[in-house]
């Protein structure tokens, strides 16, 4: 008759492990927080290739609209270049915020631009950004190595 109590103990252990794994999964996978509405910022992006002595400078305008961040990137040296896209936050995990990128409009007269590599990366992976505090300054560090001083100037 002792085997029944051992069997009940095993079932109790199984139920406990199932409940613990459910709560652990719920804690690790948190839903994405909606970005603040009405936030707007301007930054300048630079791509540099030391071997070929090339550089590309772009102006970026970002704003939050309907739970997404819309970006418009232009080239101050070539008014034919326009890149518009949408960043949607999909997850937050361990302090990192994960985003997906959807291009909306892309126009350029040139081929082989360095920014094309960044756009290709953004379209094919869900990338992360993480806020970091250094003293009283807040920085945002990106998966591609980008570092932004936050908040962006208005």
mmCIF file of C-alpha atoms in Angstrom:
data_model
loop_
_atom_site.group_PDB
_atom_site.id
_atom_site.type_symbol
_atom_site.label_atom_id
_atom_site.label_comp_id
_atom_site.label_asym_id
_atom_site.label_seq_id
_atom_site.Cartn_x
_atom_site.Cartn_y
_atom_site.Cartn_z
ATOM 1 C CA UNK A 1 0.000 0.000 0.000
ATOM 2 C CA UNK A 2 2.991 2.307 0.197
ATOM 3 C CA UNK A 3 3.238 2.664 -3.582
ATOM 4 C CA UNK A 4 0.038 4.794 -3.737
ATOM 5 C CA UNK A 5 1.502 7.527 -1.571
ATOM 6 C CA UNK A 6 4.661 7.551 -3.704
ATOM 7 C CA UNK A 7 2.527 7.846 -6.833
ATOM 8 C CA UNK A 8 0.566 10.739 -5.313
ATOM 9 C CA UNK A 9 3.847 12.427 -4.413
ATOM 10 C CA UNK A 10 5.032 12.105 -8.017
ATOM 11 C CA UNK A 11 1.834 13.673 -9.329
ATOM 12 C CA UNK A 12 2.155 16.476 -6.809
ATOM 13 C CA UNK A 13 5.728 17.081 -7.981
ATOM 14 C CA UNK A 14 4.608 17.074 -11.648
ATOM 15 C CA UNK A 15 1.851 19.624 -10.924
ATOM 16 C CA UNK A 16 4.273 21.810 -8.992
ATOM 17 C CA UNK A 17 6.851 21.746 -11.815
ATOM 18 C CA UNK A 18 4.171 22.568 -14.406
ATOM 19 C CA UNK A 19 2.951 25.526 -12.353
ATOM 20 C CA UNK A 20 6.506 26.754 -11.742
ATOM 21 C CA UNK A 21 7.401 26.571 -15.441
ATOM 22 C CA UNK A 22 4.181 28.391 -16.376
ATOM 23 C CA UNK A 23 4.921 31.238 -13.964
ATOM 24 C CA UNK A 24 8.572 31.380 -15.073
ATOM 25 C CA UNK A 25 7.510 31.600 -18.730
ATOM 26 C CA UNK A 26 5.007 34.327 -17.948
ATOM 27 C CA UNK A 27 7.701 36.301 -16.139
ATOM 28 C CA UNK A 28 10.290 35.955 -18.934
ATOM 29 C CA UNK A 29 7.916 36.806 -21.787
ATOM 30 C CA UNK A 30 6.320 40.167 -21.098
ATOM 31 C CA UNK A 31 4.069 41.974 -23.547
ATOM 32 C CA UNK A 32 5.469 44.981 -25.342
ATOM 33 C CA UNK A 33 4.824 48.347 -23.778
ATOM 34 C CA UNK A 34 3.346 50.951 -26.093
ATOM 35 C CA UNK A 35 5.679 53.856 -26.871
ATOM 36 C CA UNK A 36 4.732 57.248 -25.489
ATOM 37 C CA UNK A 37 2.492 59.230 -27.802
ATOM 38 C CA UNK A 38 3.669 62.507 -29.267
ATOM 39 C CA UNK A 39 7.421 61.952 -28.869
ATOM 40 C CA UNK A 40 9.500 63.431 -31.661
ATOM 41 C CA UNK A 41 13.240 63.556 -32.244
ATOM 42 C CA UNK A 42 15.937 64.384 -34.766
ATOM 43 C CA UNK A 43 19.316 62.674 -35.024
ATOM 44 C CA UNK A 44 22.073 62.548 -37.581
ATOM 45 C CA UNK A 45 23.417 59.175 -38.736
ATOM 46 C CA UNK A 46 26.858 58.658 -40.186
ATOM 47 C CA UNK A 47 28.356 55.680 -42.006
ATOM 48 C CA UNK A 48 32.108 55.638 -42.545
ATOM 49 C CA UNK A 49 34.287 53.242 -44.550
ATOM 50 C CA UNK A 50 37.934 53.921 -43.727
ATOM 51 C CA UNK A 51 39.330 51.587 -46.396
ATOM 52 C CA UNK A 52 37.560 53.269 -49.301
ATOM 53 C CA UNK A 53 37.471 56.707 -47.624
ATOM 54 C CA UNK A 54 33.710 56.975 -48.075
ATOM 55 C CA UNK A 55 31.227 58.593 -45.762
ATOM 56 C CA UNK A 56 27.472 58.949 -45.831
ATOM 57 C CA UNK A 57 25.586 61.394 -43.625
ATOM 58 C CA UNK A 58 21.830 61.189 -43.093
ATOM 59 C CA UNK A 59 19.268 63.205 -41.152
ATOM 60 C CA UNK A 60 16.656 61.160 -39.311
ATOM 61 C CA UNK A 61 13.315 62.387 -38.031
ATOM 62 C CA UNK A 62 11.420 60.046 -35.673
ATOM 63 C CA UNK A 63 7.967 60.370 -34.152
ATOM 64 C CA UNK A 64 5.561 58.075 -32.351
ATOM 65 C CA UNK A 65 2.155 57.586 -33.957
ATOM 66 C CA UNK A 66 -0.469 54.937 -33.104
ATOM 67 C CA UNK A 67 1.816 52.745 -30.938
ATOM 68 C CA UNK A 68 4.630 52.748 -33.526
ATOM 69 C CA UNK A 69 7.701 54.859 -34.271
ATOM 70 C CA UNK A 70 7.759 56.329 -37.771
ATOM 71 C CA UNK A 71 11.107 57.350 -39.251
ATOM 72 C CA UNK A 72 12.018 59.526 -42.201
ATOM 73 C CA UNK A 73 15.672 59.460 -43.218
ATOM 74 C CA UNK A 74 16.980 61.953 -45.772
ATOM 75 C CA UNK A 75 20.396 62.805 -47.159
ATOM 76 C CA UNK A 76 21.307 66.503 -46.750
ATOM 77 C CA UNK A 77 23.653 66.206 -49.772
ATOM 78 C CA UNK A 78 21.166 64.445 -52.084
ATOM 79 C CA UNK A 79 17.510 65.441 -51.941
ATOM 80 C CA UNK A 80 16.562 62.405 -54.071
ATOM 81 C CA UNK A 81 17.262 60.044 -51.137
ATOM 82 C CA UNK A 82 14.252 59.313 -48.903
ATOM 83 C CA UNK A 83 13.729 56.316 -46.620
ATOM 84 C CA UNK A 84 10.542 55.991 -44.592
ATOM 85 C CA UNK A 85 9.841 53.134 -42.230
ATOM 86 C CA UNK A 86 7.969 51.977 -39.157
ATOM 87 C CA UNK A 87 9.386 50.436 -35.974
ATOM 88 C CA UNK A 88 6.951 48.307 -33.977
ATOM 89 C CA UNK A 89 7.850 47.142 -30.481
ATOM 90 C CA UNK A 90 7.184 43.416 -30.234
ATOM 91 C CA UNK A 91 8.678 42.339 -26.912
ATOM 92 C CA UNK A 92 10.571 43.417 -23.820
ATOM 93 C CA UNK A 93 12.929 40.962 -22.164
ATOM 94 C CA UNK A 94 15.656 41.486 -19.553
ATOM 95 C CA UNK A 95 15.654 45.258 -20.037
ATOM 96 C CA UNK A 96 15.986 44.998 -23.825
ATOM 97 C CA UNK A 97 13.189 46.191 -26.085
ATOM 98 C CA UNK A 98 12.789 44.219 -29.297
ATOM 99 C CA UNK A 99 11.502 45.885 -32.479
ATOM 100 C CA UNK A 100 10.540 44.863 -35.985
ATOM 101 C CA UNK A 101 11.076 47.207 -38.932
ATOM 102 C CA UNK A 102 8.748 47.648 -41.892
ATOM 103 C CA UNK A 103 9.905 49.817 -44.801
ATOM 104 C CA UNK A 104 7.232 52.148 -46.161
ATOM 105 C CA UNK A 105 9.024 54.075 -48.914
ATOM 106 C CA UNK A 106 12.568 54.042 -50.323
ATOM 107 C CA UNK A 107 13.898 56.238 -53.117
ATOM 108 C CA UNK A 108 17.482 56.824 -54.195
ATOM 109 C CA UNK A 109 19.363 57.516 -57.401
ATOM 110 C CA UNK A 110 22.554 55.802 -56.177
ATOM 111 C CA UNK A 111 23.436 52.141 -55.784
ATOM 112 C CA UNK A 112 25.719 50.471 -53.243
ATOM 113 C CA UNK A 113 25.045 52.816 -50.349
ATOM 114 C CA UNK A 114 26.271 51.792 -46.908
ATOM 115 C CA UNK A 115 22.863 52.493 -45.382
ATOM 116 C CA UNK A 116 21.458 49.650 -47.517
ATOM 117 C CA UNK A 117 23.229 47.172 -45.211
ATOM 118 C CA UNK A 118 21.502 48.643 -42.163
ATOM 119 C CA UNK A 119 18.091 48.565 -43.860
ATOM 120 C CA UNK A 120 18.652 44.946 -44.920
ATOM 121 C CA UNK A 121 19.572 43.971 -41.360
ATOM 122 C CA UNK A 122 16.545 45.765 -39.893
ATOM 123 C CA UNK A 123 14.169 44.053 -42.326
ATOM 124 C CA UNK A 124 15.394 40.520 -41.646
ATOM 125 C CA UNK A 125 15.852 40.399 -37.876
ATOM 126 C CA UNK A 126 14.027 41.579 -34.793
ATOM 127 C CA UNK A 127 16.618 43.849 -33.240
ATOM 128 C CA UNK A 128 16.886 45.186 -29.693
ATOM 129 C CA UNK A 129 17.639 48.469 -28.004
ATOM 130 C CA UNK A 130 18.537 48.773 -24.323
ATOM 131 C CA UNK A 131 18.525 51.848 -22.088
ATOM 132 C CA UNK A 132 21.708 52.307 -20.029
ATOM 133 C CA UNK A 133 22.307 54.893 -17.316
ATOM 134 C CA UNK A 134 25.746 56.499 -16.912
ATOM 135 C CA UNK A 135 25.583 58.796 -13.916
ATOM 136 C CA UNK A 136 22.535 60.947 -14.550
ATOM 137 C CA UNK A 137 22.702 60.583 -18.352
ATOM 138 C CA UNK A 138 20.529 58.056 -20.130
ATOM 139 C CA UNK A 139 21.972 56.317 -23.181
ATOM 140 C CA UNK A 140 20.299 53.889 -25.545
ATOM 141 C CA UNK A 141 22.524 51.105 -26.887
ATOM 142 C CA UNK A 142 21.490 49.210 -30.001
ATOM 143 C CA UNK A 143 22.224 45.740 -31.271
ATOM 144 C CA UNK A 144 24.166 47.154 -34.237
ATOM 145 C CA UNK A 145 26.505 49.096 -31.941
ATOM 146 C CA UNK A 146 24.654 52.392 -32.189
ATOM 147 C CA UNK A 147 24.694 54.551 -29.055
ATOM 148 C CA UNK A 148 22.225 57.408 -28.602
ATOM 149 C CA UNK A 149 22.059 60.050 -25.914
ATOM 150 C CA UNK A 150 18.457 60.028 -24.697
ATOM 151 C CA UNK A 151 16.168 61.961 -24.655
ATOM 152 C CA UNK A 152 16.609 63.182 -28.191
ATOM 153 C CA UNK A 153 16.570 66.922 -28.675
ATOM 154 C CA UNK A 154 13.261 68.320 -29.864
#
